Amino acid sequence: MELDLSDIEFVEQIKSSTSSCIFRTRWRNRDCILKVYHSITASHADPIDREVNIYGYESQAYTRLKAHGLCQMGSIPDFYSMITRINPKKWLPYLNEFFDDNLHPNAILNEYIPNLQQIGLSTFSKKRVNKLHQILAEIHQARVYHADPYPQNMMRQWPEEEDELRDYFVGALATDYEEGKIHRTWEFYYKFKSLSD
């Protein structure tokens, strides 16, 4: 399904890079992520067996992942649509970074997921790593290879109840430090290991 950009309301720009800009948007009363890509063409120096246009391989990957049910399972954000050949002049100031491009940009519209965190030591547990391994295997079964599995490119949602627990622990830890004894946080040192396994 392809949308018209006029169906989408821009809320804010989240990130900008040399390859794309990421916006938080609204579509059909849903919070969404719109990733707009600079369109590039292959040069004679690029490998002929590899897609160099990031939009080309990311849109194909999301199409495959959705067809294999990974969006429906909640393993990855839902993929709503592609938008091709966007005229950036019609969408100033939002798309001013695309104004001087030789080719019109293209975009992907995905589900917005709040409370995303990069995968790292603070979000690590055996249970989560096993789940991540399972998700990567399912992604590979959909014939999509995650060629850039660095922590900054893999996210997880931080559940609200973990936010509350973390906030309580940080506050209690500061109070224990001021008092010079482990009074409020002692049980976390014994119970946290079983919660994170």
N, CA and C atoms as an extended XYZ file, in Angstrom:
591
Properties=species:S:1:pos:R:3:atomname:S:1:resname:S:1:resid:I:1 pbc="F F F"
N         0.842       -1.179        0.000 N   MET     1
C         0.000        0.000        0.000 CA  MET     1
C         0.888        1.243        0.000 C   MET     1
N         0.563        2.182       -0.866 N   GLU     2
C         1.331        3.420       -0.909 CA  GLU     2
C         0.430        4.578       -0.524 C   GLU     2
N         0.961        5.442        0.313 N   LEU     3
C         0.223        6.606        0.804 CA  LEU     3
C         0.662        7.862        0.089 C   LEU     3
N        -0.142        8.890        0.276 N   ASP     4
C         0.231       10.236       -0.133 CA  ASP     4
C         0.700       10.957        1.127 C   ASP     4
N         1.751       11.724        1.015 N   LEU     5
C         2.295       12.414        2.187 CA  LEU     5
C         1.291       13.382        2.800 C   LEU     5
N         0.319       13.843        2.022 N   SER     6
C        -0.688       14.768        2.558 CA  SER     6
C        -1.581       14.102        3.606 C   SER     6
N        -1.568       12.767        3.685 N   ASP     7
C        -2.340       12.049        4.700 CA  ASP     7
C        -1.644       12.035        6.058 C   ASP     7
N        -0.426       12.532        6.108 N   ILE     8
C         0.406       12.433        7.313 CA  ILE     8
C         0.659       13.821        7.886 C   ILE     8
N         0.593       13.927        9.202 N   GLU     9
C         0.859       15.188        9.900 CA  GLU     9
C         2.235       15.095       10.569 C   GLU     9
N         3.114       16.031       10.260 N   PHE    10
C         4.434       16.071       10.890 CA  PHE    10
C         4.297       16.589       12.318 C   PHE    10
N         4.967       15.927       13.257 N   VAL    11
C         4.967       16.360       14.657 CA  VAL    11
C         6.322       16.953       15.015 C   VAL    11
N         7.396       16.182       14.797 N   GLU    12
C         8.745       16.672       15.108 CA  GLU    12
C         9.789       15.850       14.364 C   GLU    12
N        10.950       16.460       14.154 N   GLN    13
C        12.073       15.721       13.586 CA  GLN    13
C        12.837       15.103       14.746 C   GLN    13
N        13.096       13.809       14.647 N   ILE    14
C        13.790       13.093       15.713 CA  ILE    14
C        15.283       13.012       15.437 C   ILE    14
N        15.641       12.758       14.179 N   LYS    15
C        17.043       12.534       13.841 CA  LYS    15
C        17.289       12.884       12.388 C   LYS    15
N        18.516       13.291       12.112 N   SER    16
C        18.919       13.585       10.745 CA  SER    16
C        20.307       12.998       10.513 C   SER    16
N        20.509       12.405        9.339 N   SER    17
C        21.827       11.882        8.979 CA  SER    17
C        22.055       12.141        7.498 C   SER    17
N        23.190       11.712        6.988 N   THR    18
C        23.480       11.921        5.568 CA  THR    18
C        22.609       11.042        4.677 C   THR    18
N        22.040        9.978        5.233 N   SER    19
C        21.226        9.077        4.414 CA  SER    19
C        19.726        9.283        4.571 C   SER    19
N        19.280        9.849        5.715 N   SER    20
C        17.836        9.967        5.942 CA  SER    20
C        17.521       10.953        7.059 C   SER    20
N        16.245       11.262        7.170 N   CYS    21
C        15.713       12.039        8.290 CA  CYS    21
C        14.553       11.243        8.878 C   CYS    21
N        14.460       11.246       10.192 N   ILE    22
C        13.403       10.499       10.873 CA  ILE    22
C        12.499       11.488       11.592 C   ILE    22
N        11.191       11.349       11.340 N   PHE    23
C        10.193       12.246       11.914 CA  PHE    23
C         9.178       11.456       12.729 C   PHE    23
N         8.736       12.066       13.806 N   ARG    24
C         7.551       11.550       14.492 CA  ARG    24
C         6.364       12.210       13.807 C   ARG    24
N         5.367       11.399       13.441 N   THR    25
C         4.226       11.890       12.669 CA  THR    25
C         2.931       11.313       13.229 C   THR    25
N         1.802       11.779       12.677 N   ARG    26
C         0.477       11.236       12.997 CA  ARG    26
C        -0.183       10.811       11.689 C   ARG    26
N        -0.797        9.631       11.713 N   TRP    27
C        -1.530        9.108       10.561 CA  TRP    27
C        -2.686        8.272       11.091 C   TRP    27
N        -3.897        8.604       10.654 N   ARG    28
C        -5.105        7.891       11.097 CA  ARG    28
C        -5.171        7.770       12.623 C   ARG    28
N        -4.915        8.885       13.297 N   ASN    29
C        -4.949        8.955       14.765 CA  ASN    29
C        -3.938        8.031       15.443 C   ASN    29
N        -2.859        7.717       14.759 N   ARG    30
C        -1.788        6.893       15.327 CA  ARG    30
C        -0.497        7.686       15.327 C   ARG    30
N         0.312        7.483       16.357 N   ASP    31
C         1.671        8.006       16.336 CA  ASP    31
C         2.500        7.094       15.442 C   ASP    31
N         3.269        7.697       14.546 N   CYS    32
C         4.060        6.926       13.582 CA  CYS    32
C         5.463        7.500       13.467 C   CYS    32
N         6.319        6.727       12.845 N   ILE    33
C         7.659        7.167       12.470 CA  ILE    33
C         7.712        7.213       10.947 C   ILE    33
N         8.115        8.350       10.424 N   LEU    34
C         8.307        8.506        8.984 CA  LEU    34
C         9.804        8.656        8.750 C   LEU    34
N        10.382        7.704        8.025 N   LYS    35
C        11.798        7.771        7.695 CA  LYS    35
C        11.906        8.143        6.226 C   LYS    35
N        12.451        9.332        5.968 N   VAL    36
C        12.581        9.860        4.608 CA  VAL    36
C        14.039        9.698        4.178 C   VAL    36
N        14.235        9.073        3.029 N   TYR    37
C        15.574        8.714        2.547 CA  TYR    37
C        16.017        9.612        1.402 C   TYR    37
N        17.282       10.019        1.442 N   HIS    38
C        17.892       10.652        0.279 CA  HIS    38
C        18.034        9.573       -0.790 C   HIS    38
N        17.545        9.849       -1.992 N   SER    39
C        17.651        8.879       -3.087 CA  SER    39
C        18.996        9.025       -3.764 C   SER    39
N        19.636        7.899       -3.973 N   ILE    40
C        20.926        7.906       -4.664 CA  ILE    40
C        20.885        6.863       -5.768 C   ILE    40
N        21.705        7.079       -6.763 N   THR    41
C        21.831        6.091       -7.834 CA  THR    41
C        23.214        5.464       -7.743 C   THR    41
N        23.317        4.252       -8.202 N   ALA    42
C        24.599        3.551       -8.167 CA  ALA    42
C        25.580        4.209       -9.130 C   ALA    42
N        26.824        4.262       -8.716 N   SER    43
C        27.880        4.768       -9.594 CA  SER    43
C        28.657        3.576      -10.148 C   SER    43
N        29.565        3.858      -11.060 N   HIS    44
C        30.364        2.779      -11.649 CA  HIS    44
C        31.260        2.111      -10.600 C   HIS    44
N        31.530        2.795       -9.490 N   ALA    45
C        32.395        2.245       -8.445 CA  ALA    45
C        31.642        1.328       -7.474 C   ALA    45
N        30.311        1.373       -7.498 N   ASP    46
C        29.523        0.546       -6.580 CA  ASP    46
C        29.429       -0.888       -7.087 C   ASP    46
N        29.364       -1.854       -6.165 N   PRO    47
C        29.220       -3.250       -6.595 CA  PRO    47
C        27.895       -3.465       -7.326 C   PRO    47
N        27.919       -4.233       -8.397 N   ILE    48
C        26.702       -4.426       -9.192 CA  ILE    48
C        25.722       -5.393       -8.532 C   ILE    48
N        26.206       -6.192       -7.590 N   ASP    49
C        25.343       -7.185       -6.949 CA  ASP    49
C        24.760       -6.698       -5.618 C   ASP    49
N        24.881       -5.410       -5.331 N   ARG    50
C        24.408       -4.887       -4.055 CA  ARG    50
C        23.626       -3.603       -4.264 C   ARG    50
N        22.491       -3.500       -3.597 N   GLU    51
C        21.666       -2.288       -3.640 CA  GLU    51
C        22.371       -1.194       -2.843 C   GLU    51
N        22.557       -0.029       -3.442 N   VAL    52
C        23.219        1.072       -2.736 CA  VAL    52
C        22.216        2.093       -2.211 C   VAL    52
N        21.002        2.032       -2.707 N   ASN    53
C        19.966        2.947       -2.246 CA  ASN    53
C        19.338        2.360       -0.977 C   ASN    53
N        19.573        3.002        0.158 N   ILE    54
C        19.113        2.473        1.446 CA  ILE    54
C        17.605        2.269        1.452 C   ILE    54
N        16.858        3.184        0.854 N   TYR    55
C        15.401        3.024        0.798 CA  TYR    55
C        15.026        1.710        0.111 C   TYR    55
N        15.743        1.351       -0.943 N   GLY    56
C        15.437        0.132       -1.689 CA  GLY    56
C        15.509       -1.113       -0.825 C   GLY    56
N        16.605       -1.259       -0.075 N   TYR    57
C        16.698       -2.496        0.708 CA  TYR    57
C        15.922       -2.428        2.012 C   TYR    57
N        15.745       -1.245        2.605 N   GLU    58
C        14.944       -1.182        3.834 CA  GLU    58
C        13.458       -1.381        3.542 C   GLU    58
N        12.954       -0.822        2.442 N   SER    59
C        11.539       -1.027        2.109 CA  SER    59
C        11.285       -2.493        1.757 C   SER    59
N        12.221       -3.116        1.059 N   GLN    60
C        12.081       -4.540        0.737 CA  GLN    60
C        12.123       -5.384        2.013 C   GLN    60
N        13.000       -5.034        2.940 N   ALA    61
C        13.090       -5.781        4.201 CA  ALA    61
C        11.792       -5.679        4.990 C   ALA    61
N        11.255       -4.466        5.136 N   TYR    62
C         9.999       -4.313        5.886 CA  TYR    62
C         8.843       -5.036        5.201 C   TYR    62
N         8.811       -5.024        3.881 N   THR    63
C         7.761       -5.742        3.151 CA  THR    63
C         7.841       -7.237        3.450 C   THR    63
N         9.045       -7.790        3.433 N   ARG    64
C         9.219       -9.219        3.727 CA  ARG    64
C         8.874       -9.542        5.183 C   ARG    64
N         9.331       -8.691        6.105 N   LEU    65
C         9.082       -8.943        7.527 CA  LEU    65
C         7.590       -8.910        7.840 C   LEU    65
N         6.880       -7.959        7.226 N   LYS    66
C         5.430       -7.892        7.441 CA  LYS    66
C         4.746       -9.122        6.846 C   LYS    66
N         5.164       -9.530        5.652 N   ALA    67
C         4.565      -10.700        5.004 CA  ALA    67
C         4.791      -11.976        5.813 C   ALA    67
N         5.899      -12.047        6.548 N   HIS    68
C         6.194      -13.224        7.374 CA  HIS    68
C         5.616      -13.108        8.789 C   HIS    68
N         4.850      -12.062        9.073 N   GLY    69
C         4.143      -11.956       10.346 CA  GLY    69
C         4.927      -11.394       11.510 C   GLY    69
N         6.145      -10.898       11.285 N   LEU    70
C         6.929      -10.385       12.404 CA  LEU    70
C         6.356       -9.093       12.973 C   LEU    70
N         5.706       -8.287       12.138 N   CYS    71
C         5.052       -7.071       12.642 CA  CYS    71
C         3.869       -7.445       13.527 C   CYS    71
N         3.090       -8.398       13.079 N   GLN    72
C         1.905       -8.827       13.825 CA  GLN    72
C         2.290       -9.452       15.167 C   GLN    72
N         3.422      -10.156       15.223 N   MET    73
C         3.878      -10.775       16.466 CA  MET    73
C         4.441       -9.744       17.440 C   MET    73
N         4.740       -8.535       16.952 N   GLY    74
C         5.305       -7.510       17.815 CA  GLY    74
C         6.815       -7.570       17.922 C   GLY    74
N         7.459       -8.378       17.085 N   SER    75
C         8.914       -8.488       17.117 CA  SER    75
C         9.588       -7.246       16.561 C   SER    75
N         8.932       -6.616       15.595 N   ILE    76
C         9.440       -5.378       15.008 CA  ILE    76
C         8.267       -4.405       14.901 C   ILE    76
N         8.550       -3.102       14.756 N   PRO    77
C         7.444       -2.144       14.591 CA  PRO    77
C         6.620       -2.464       13.351 C   PRO    77
N         5.319       -2.199       13.434 N   ASP    78
C         4.444       -2.457       12.290 CA  ASP    78
C         4.842       -1.558       11.126 C   ASP    78
N         4.789       -2.111        9.949 N   PHE    79
C         5.118       -1.393        8.714 CA  PHE    79
C         3.804       -1.033        8.047 C   PHE    79
N         3.565        0.281        7.878 N   TYR    80
C         2.289        0.730        7.328 CA  TYR    80
C         2.337        0.965        5.827 C   TYR    80
N         3.385        1.655        5.350 N   SER    81
C         3.356        2.025        3.937 CA  SER    81
C         4.690        2.583        3.467 C   SER    81
N         4.785        2.695        2.144 N   MET    82
C         5.892        3.389        1.493 CA  MET    82
C         5.320        4.632        0.817 C   MET    82
N         6.143        5.636        0.698 N   ILE    83
C         5.769        6.847       -0.031 CA  ILE    83
C         6.927        7.136       -0.980 C   ILE    83
N         6.645        7.185       -2.264 N   THR    84
C         7.717        7.357       -3.244 CA  THR    84
C         7.614        8.712       -3.942 C   THR    84
N         8.757        9.123       -4.472 N   ARG    85
C         8.881       10.346       -5.280 CA  ARG    85
C         8.229       11.558       -4.613 C   ARG    85
N         8.686       11.856       -3.417 N   ILE    86
C         8.161       12.990       -2.653 CA  ILE    86
C         8.784       14.275       -3.188 C   ILE    86
N         7.954       15.263       -3.439 N   ASN    87
C         8.457       16.571       -3.853 CA  ASN    87
C         8.745       17.383       -2.593 C   ASN    87
N        10.029       17.567       -2.239 N   PRO    88
C        10.346       18.249       -0.979 CA  PRO    88
C         9.899       19.711       -0.955 C   PRO    88
N         9.748       20.341       -2.123 N   LYS    89
C         9.316       21.747       -2.163 CA  LYS    89
C         7.922       21.917       -1.571 C   LYS    89
N         7.091       20.881       -1.663 N   LYS    90
C         5.733       20.948       -1.118 CA  LYS    90
C         5.703       20.787        0.399 C   LYS    90
N         6.817       20.328        0.973 N   TRP    91
C         6.819       19.984        2.394 CA  TRP    91
C         7.889       20.734        3.173 C   TRP    91
N         8.127       21.983        2.762 N   LEU    92
C         9.039       22.840        3.520 CA  LEU    92
C         8.297       23.348        4.751 C   LEU    92
N         8.912       23.521        5.861 N   PRO    93
C        10.340       23.371        6.151 CA  PRO    93
C        10.758       21.954        6.533 C   PRO    93
N         9.804       21.024        6.650 N   TYR    94
C        10.134       19.682        7.144 CA  TYR    94
C        11.185       18.984        6.295 C   TYR    94
N        11.077       19.096        4.985 N   LEU    95
C        11.988       18.369        4.099 CA  LEU    95
C        13.021       19.281        3.446 C   LEU    95
N        13.397       20.347        4.140 N   ASN    96
C        14.374       21.277        3.558 CA  ASN    96
C        15.739       20.626        3.329 C   ASN    96
N        16.069       19.563        4.052 N   GLU    97
C        17.352       18.880        3.846 CA  GLU    97
C        17.394       18.126        2.513 C   GLU    97
N        16.252       17.961        1.873 N   PHE    98
C        16.164       17.233        0.606 CA  PHE    98
C        16.009       18.183       -0.586 C   PHE    98
N        15.973       19.471       -0.314 N   PHE    99
C        15.670       20.480       -1.332 CA  PHE    99
C        16.659       20.459       -2.496 C   PHE    99
N        17.929       20.256       -2.210 N   ASP   100
C        18.956       20.298       -3.257 CA  ASP   100
C        19.302       18.926       -3.843 C   ASP   100
N        18.599       17.880       -3.442 N   ASP   101
C        18.874       16.539       -3.981 CA  ASP   101
C        18.500       16.470       -5.460 C   ASP   101
N        19.248       15.687       -6.228 N   ASN   102
C        18.953       15.508       -7.652 CA  ASN   102
C        17.712       14.659       -7.883 C   ASN   102
N        17.450       13.719       -6.985 N   LEU   103
C        16.299       12.822       -7.105 CA  LEU   103
C        15.330       13.071       -5.953 C   LEU   103
N        14.054       12.819       -6.196 N   HIS   104
C        13.065       12.973       -5.132 CA  HIS   104
C        13.276       11.904       -4.061 C   HIS   104
N        13.078       12.271       -2.798 N   PRO   105
C        13.231       11.278       -1.726 CA  PRO   105
C        12.045       10.314       -1.674 C   PRO   105
N        12.259        9.209       -0.994 N   ASN   106
C        11.232        8.202       -0.729 CA  ASN   106
C        11.157        8.006        0.781 C   ASN   106
N        10.063        7.398        1.253 N   ALA   107
C         9.890        7.261        2.701 CA  ALA   107
C         9.197        5.959        3.069 C   ALA   107
N         9.370        5.587        4.321 N   ILE   108
C         8.705        4.435        4.927 CA  ILE   108
C         7.964        4.937        6.163 C   ILE   108
N         6.725        4.480        6.332 N   LEU   109
C         5.922        4.835        7.504 CA  LEU   109
C         5.786        3.600        8.390 C   LEU   109
N         6.264        3.714        9.630 N   ASN   110
C         6.239        2.611       10.596 CA  ASN   110
C         5.505        3.021       11.861 C   ASN   110
N         5.205        2.028       12.661 N   GLU   111
C         4.613        2.233       13.978 CA  GLU   111
C         5.611        2.960       14.880 C   GLU   111
N         5.105        3.904       15.666 N   TYR   112
C         5.920        4.573       16.683 CA  TYR   112
C         5.836        3.752       17.965 C   TYR   112
N         6.969        3.435       18.536 N   ILE   113
C         7.004        2.674       19.787 CA  ILE   113
C         7.660        3.546       20.850 C   ILE   113
N         6.893        3.910       21.896 N   PRO   114
C         7.459        4.757       22.953 CA  PRO   114
C         8.443        3.979       23.826 C   PRO   114
N         9.250        4.713       24.543 N   ASN   115
C        10.185        4.154       25.534 CA  ASN   115
C        11.205        3.197       24.931 C   ASN   115
N        11.656        3.462       23.716 N   LEU   116
C        12.685        2.604       23.123 CA  LEU   116
C        14.040        2.914       23.746 C   LEU   116
N        14.808        1.878       23.970 N   GLN   117
C        16.156        1.993       24.514 CA  GLN   117
C        17.089        1.174       23.631 C   GLN   117
N        18.311        1.666       23.461 N   GLN   118
C        19.300        0.861       22.752 CA  GLN   118
C        19.627       -0.357       23.599 C   GLN   118
N        19.933       -1.444       22.949 N   ILE   119
C        20.365       -2.627       23.678 CA  ILE   119
C        21.771       -2.353       24.197 C   ILE   119
N        21.981       -2.586       25.472 N   GLY   120
C        23.280       -2.342       26.083 CA  GLY   120
C        23.387       -3.071       27.407 C   GLY   120
N        24.446       -2.802       28.135 N   LEU   121
C        24.665       -3.494       29.402 CA  LEU   121
C        23.547       -3.237       30.405 C   LEU   121
N        22.959       -2.038       30.384 N   SER   122
C        21.897       -1.734       31.346 CA  SER   122
C        20.587       -2.433       31.007 C   SER   122
N        20.442       -2.937       29.790 N   THR   123
C        19.204       -3.616       29.394 CA  THR   123
C        19.459       -5.093       29.098 C   THR   123
N        20.582       -5.605       29.570 N   PHE   124
C        21.002       -6.970       29.249 CA  PHE   124
C        20.478       -7.969       30.275 C   PHE   124
N        20.046       -9.113       29.812 N   SER   125
C        19.773      -10.275       30.657 CA  SER   125
C        19.773      -11.500       29.751 C   SER   125
N        19.954      -12.667       30.345 N   LYS   126
C        19.952      -13.896       29.542 CA  LYS   126
C        18.623      -14.066       28.824 C   LYS   126
N        17.541      -13.774       29.525 N   LYS   127
C        16.205      -13.926       28.942 CA  LYS   127
C        16.062      -13.038       27.708 C   LYS   127
N        16.527      -11.799       27.812 N   ARG   128
C        16.408      -10.860       26.690 CA  ARG   128
C        17.319      -11.260       25.534 C   ARG   128
N        18.516      -11.736       25.840 N   VAL   129
C        19.425      -12.153       24.775 CA  VAL   129
C        18.845      -13.359       24.041 C   VAL   129
N        18.264      -14.294       24.780 N   ASN   130
C        17.635      -15.454       24.133 CA  ASN   130
C        16.478      -15.022       23.242 C   ASN   130
N        15.676      -14.061       23.704 N   LYS   131
C        14.561      -13.548       22.901 CA  LYS   131
C        15.097      -12.844       21.652 C   LYS   131
N        16.151      -12.047       21.813 N   LEU   132
C        16.767      -11.362       20.678 CA  LEU   132
C        17.284      -12.380       19.657 C   LEU   132
N        17.907      -13.430       20.131 N   HIS   133
C        18.404      -14.482       19.239 CA  HIS   133
C        17.252      -15.109       18.458 C   HIS   133
N        16.149      -15.363       19.139 N   GLN   134
C        14.966      -15.942       18.488 CA  GLN   134
C        14.419      -14.991       17.420 C   GLN   134
N        14.341      -13.704       17.739 N   ILE   135
C        13.825      -12.716       16.781 CA  ILE   135
C        14.740      -12.631       15.560 C   ILE   135
N        16.063      -12.614       15.779 N   LEU   136
C        17.001      -12.567       14.647 CA  LEU   136
C        16.859      -13.805       13.765 C   LEU   136
N        16.637      -14.972       14.368 N   ALA   137
C        16.422      -16.192       13.576 CA  ALA   137
C        15.155      -16.064       12.734 C   ALA   137
N        14.086      -15.487       13.306 N   GLU   138
C        12.843      -15.288       12.554 CA  GLU   138
C        13.041      -14.279       11.423 C   GLU   138
N        13.833      -13.244       11.680 N   ILE   139
C        14.140      -12.257       10.639 CA  ILE   139
C        14.880      -12.940        9.488 C   ILE   139
N        15.837      -13.804        9.814 N   HIS   140
C        16.587      -14.514        8.774 CA  HIS   140
C        15.693      -15.474        7.995 C   HIS   140
N        14.713      -16.086        8.670 N   GLN   141
C        13.777      -16.968        7.968 CA  GLN   141
C        12.939      -16.195        6.949 C   GLN   141
N        12.747      -14.901        7.193 N   ALA   142
C        12.013      -14.053        6.249 CA  ALA   142
C        12.915      -13.586        5.104 C   ALA   142
N        14.133      -14.128        5.053 N   ARG   143
C        15.128      -13.772        4.038 CA  ARG   143
C        15.560      -12.315        4.139 C   ARG   143
N        15.686      -11.855        5.382 N   VAL   144
C        16.219      -10.524        5.653 CA  VAL   144
C        17.432      -10.726        6.546 C   VAL   144
N        18.566      -10.173        6.131 N   TYR   145
C        19.797      -10.285        6.900 CA  TYR   145
C        20.077       -8.947        7.555 C   TYR   145
N        20.126       -8.922        8.880 N   HIS   146
C        20.427       -7.694        9.616 CA  HIS   146
C        21.936       -7.496        9.558 C   HIS   146
N        22.391       -6.730        8.588 N   ALA   147
C        23.822       -6.603        8.329 CA  ALA   147
C        24.521       -5.620        9.255 C   ALA   147
N        23.799       -4.998       10.163 N   ASP   148
C        24.393       -3.985       11.024 CA  ASP   148
C        23.908       -4.161       12.462 C   ASP   148
N        24.199       -5.333       13.086 N   PRO   149
C        23.639       -5.616       14.409 CA  PRO   149
C        24.409       -4.988       15.562 C   PRO   149
N        24.815       -3.739       15.420 N   TYR   150
C        25.446       -3.046       16.530 CA  TYR   150
C        24.365       -2.583       17.501 C   TYR   150
N        24.715       -2.407       18.778 N   PRO   151
C        23.691       -2.018       19.766 CA  PRO   151
C        22.901       -0.769       19.385 C   PRO   151
N        23.539        0.210       18.744 N   GLN   152
C        22.808        1.430       18.390 CA  GLN   152
C        21.760        1.187       17.315 C   GLN   152
N        21.818        0.038       16.642 N   ASN   153
C        20.855       -0.283       15.594 CA  ASN   153
C        19.814       -1.303       16.034 C   ASN   153
N        19.855       -1.686       17.292 N   MET   154
C        18.886       -2.648       17.815 CA  MET   154
C        18.298       -2.056       19.093 C   MET   154
N        16.984       -2.024       19.143 N   MET   155
C        16.295       -1.365       20.245 CA  MET   155
C        15.364       -2.345       20.945 C   MET   155
N        14.998       -1.980       22.162 N   ARG   156
C        13.978       -2.718       22.893 CA  ARG   156
C        13.109       -1.708       23.614 C   ARG   156
N        11.880       -2.096       23.849 N   GLN   157
C        10.967       -1.221       24.569 CA  GLN   157
C        11.179       -1.428       26.057 C   GLN   157
N        11.236       -0.325       26.779 N   TRP   158
C        11.409       -0.369       28.219 CA  TRP   158
C        10.025       -0.312       28.848 C   TRP   158
N         9.543       -1.412       29.444 N   PRO   159
C         8.194       -1.412       30.022 CA  PRO   159
C         8.044       -0.390       31.140 C   PRO   159
N         6.858        0.180       31.269 N   GLU   160
C         6.616        1.215       32.270 CA  GLU   160
C         6.885        0.726       33.682 C   GLU   160
N         6.542       -0.537       33.976 N   GLU   161
C         6.770       -1.027       35.338 CA  GLU   161
C         8.255       -1.084       35.656 C   GLU   161
N         9.103       -1.334       34.650 N   GLU   162
C        10.543       -1.297       34.878 CA  GLU   162
C        11.005        0.135       35.108 C   GLU   162
N        10.376        1.106       34.449 N   ASP   163
C        10.686        2.513       34.684 CA  ASP   163
C        10.441        2.873       36.139 C   ASP   163
N         9.283        2.475       36.651 N   GLU   164
C         8.938        2.784       38.038 CA  GLU   164
C         9.918        2.123       38.998 C   GLU   164
N        10.271        0.876       38.737 N   LEU   165
C        11.213        0.159       39.582 CA  LEU   165
C        12.580        0.829       39.547 C   LEU   165
N        13.031        1.196       38.356 N   ARG   166
C        14.324        1.871       38.230 CA  ARG   166
C        14.321        3.197       38.964 C   ARG   166
N        13.251        3.997       38.790 N   ASP   167
C        13.170        5.295       39.461 CA  ASP   167
C        13.196        5.136       40.976 C   ASP   167
N        12.464        4.144       41.488 N   TYR   168
C        12.466        3.903       42.931 CA  TYR   168
C        13.866        3.520       43.394 C   TYR   168
N        14.512        2.602       42.667 N   PHE   169
C        15.834        2.127       43.055 CA  PHE   169
C        16.856        3.261       43.057 C   PHE   169
N        16.837        4.096       42.014 N   VAL   170
C        17.795        5.203       41.932 CA  VAL   170
C        17.589        6.170       43.097 C   VAL   170
N        16.326        6.492       43.400 N   GLY   171
C        16.041        7.373       44.534 CA  GLY   171
C        16.454        6.752       45.852 C   GLY   171
N        16.141        5.467       46.032 N   ALA   172
C        16.490        4.770       47.270 CA  ALA   172
C        18.001        4.630       47.411 C   ALA   172
N        18.693        4.396       46.314 N   LEU   173
C        20.147        4.265       46.344 CA  LEU   173
C        20.795        5.571       46.790 C   LEU   173
N        20.286        6.699       46.290 N   ALA   174
C        20.824        8.004       46.693 CA  ALA   174
C        20.602        8.241       48.185 C   ALA   174
N        19.425        7.886       48.684 N   THR   175
C        19.128        8.059       50.111 CA  THR   175
C        20.016        7.147       50.953 C   THR   175
N        20.184        5.896       50.540 N   ASP   176
C        21.072        4.977       51.262 CA  ASP   176
C        22.498        5.512       51.300 C   ASP   176
N        22.945        6.097       50.201 N   TYR   177
C        24.296        6.654       50.146 CA  TYR   177
C        24.447        7.793       51.152 C   TYR   177
N        23.449        8.677       51.192 N   GLU   178
C        23.502        9.805       52.126 CA  GLU   178
C        23.529        9.325       53.574 C   GLU   178
N        22.802        8.251       53.872 N   GLU   179
C        22.757        7.720       55.234 CA  GLU   179
C        23.952        6.827       55.545 C   GLU   179
N        24.683        6.415       54.519 N   GLY   180
C        25.864        5.589       54.724 CA  GLY   180
C        25.577        4.129       55.019 C   GLY   180
N        24.389        3.650       54.668 N   LYS   181
C        24.068        2.236       54.885 CA  LYS   181
C        23.075        1.771       53.823 C   LYS   181
N        23.107        0.477       53.555 N   ILE   182
C        22.166       -0.099       52.595 CA  ILE   182
C        20.906       -0.473       53.370 C   ILE   182
N        19.933        0.415       53.342 N   HIS   183
C        18.707        0.201       54.109 CA  HIS   183
C        17.511       -0.041       53.187 C   HIS   183
N        17.353        0.792       52.166 N   ARG   184
C        16.192        0.701       51.276 CA  ARG   184
C        16.429       -0.213       50.072 C   ARG   184
N        17.681       -0.394       49.704 N   THR   185
C        17.973       -1.113       48.458 CA  THR   185
C        18.514       -2.521       48.660 C   THR   185
N        18.665       -2.966       49.880 N   TRP   186
C        19.316       -4.264       50.106 CA  TRP   186
C        18.600       -5.405       49.394 C   TRP   186
N        17.277       -5.375       49.368 N   GLU   187
C        16.558       -6.496       48.750 CA  GLU   187
C        16.747       -6.552       47.231 C   GLU   187
N        17.085       -5.411       46.617 N   PHE   188
C        17.334       -5.421       45.173 CA  PHE   188
C        18.572       -6.249       44.829 C   PHE   188
N        19.541       -6.243       45.715 N   TYR   189
C        20.769       -6.981       45.448 CA  TYR   189
C        20.535       -8.486       45.450 C   TYR   189
N        19.497       -8.929       46.111 N   TYR   190
C        19.203      -10.360       46.191 CA  TYR   190
C        18.074      -10.776       45.259 C   TYR   190
N        17.129       -9.891       44.996 N   LYS   191
C        15.971      -10.239       44.175 CA  LYS   191
C        16.172       -9.913       42.700 C   LYS   191
N        17.007       -8.920       42.383 N   PHE   192
C        17.132       -8.475       40.998 CA  PHE   192
C        17.646       -9.584       40.094 C   PHE   192
N        18.591      -10.394       40.583 N   LYS   193
C        19.138      -11.461       39.748 CA  LYS   193
C        18.038      -12.411       39.294 C   LYS   193
N        17.126      -12.769       40.172 N   SER   194
C        16.070      -13.697       39.774 CA  SER   194
C        15.080      -13.042       38.822 C   SER   194
N        14.859      -11.722       38.938 N   LEU   195
C        13.955      -11.023       38.027 CA  LEU   195
C        14.531      -10.924       36.624 C   LEU   195
N        15.846      -10.789       36.519 N   SER   196
C        16.453      -10.558       35.205 CA  SER   196
C        16.809      -11.846       34.477 C   SER   196
N        16.734      -12.993       35.111 N   ASP   197
C        17.062      -14.267       34.448 CA  ASP   197
C        15.977      -14.713       33.503 C   ASP   197
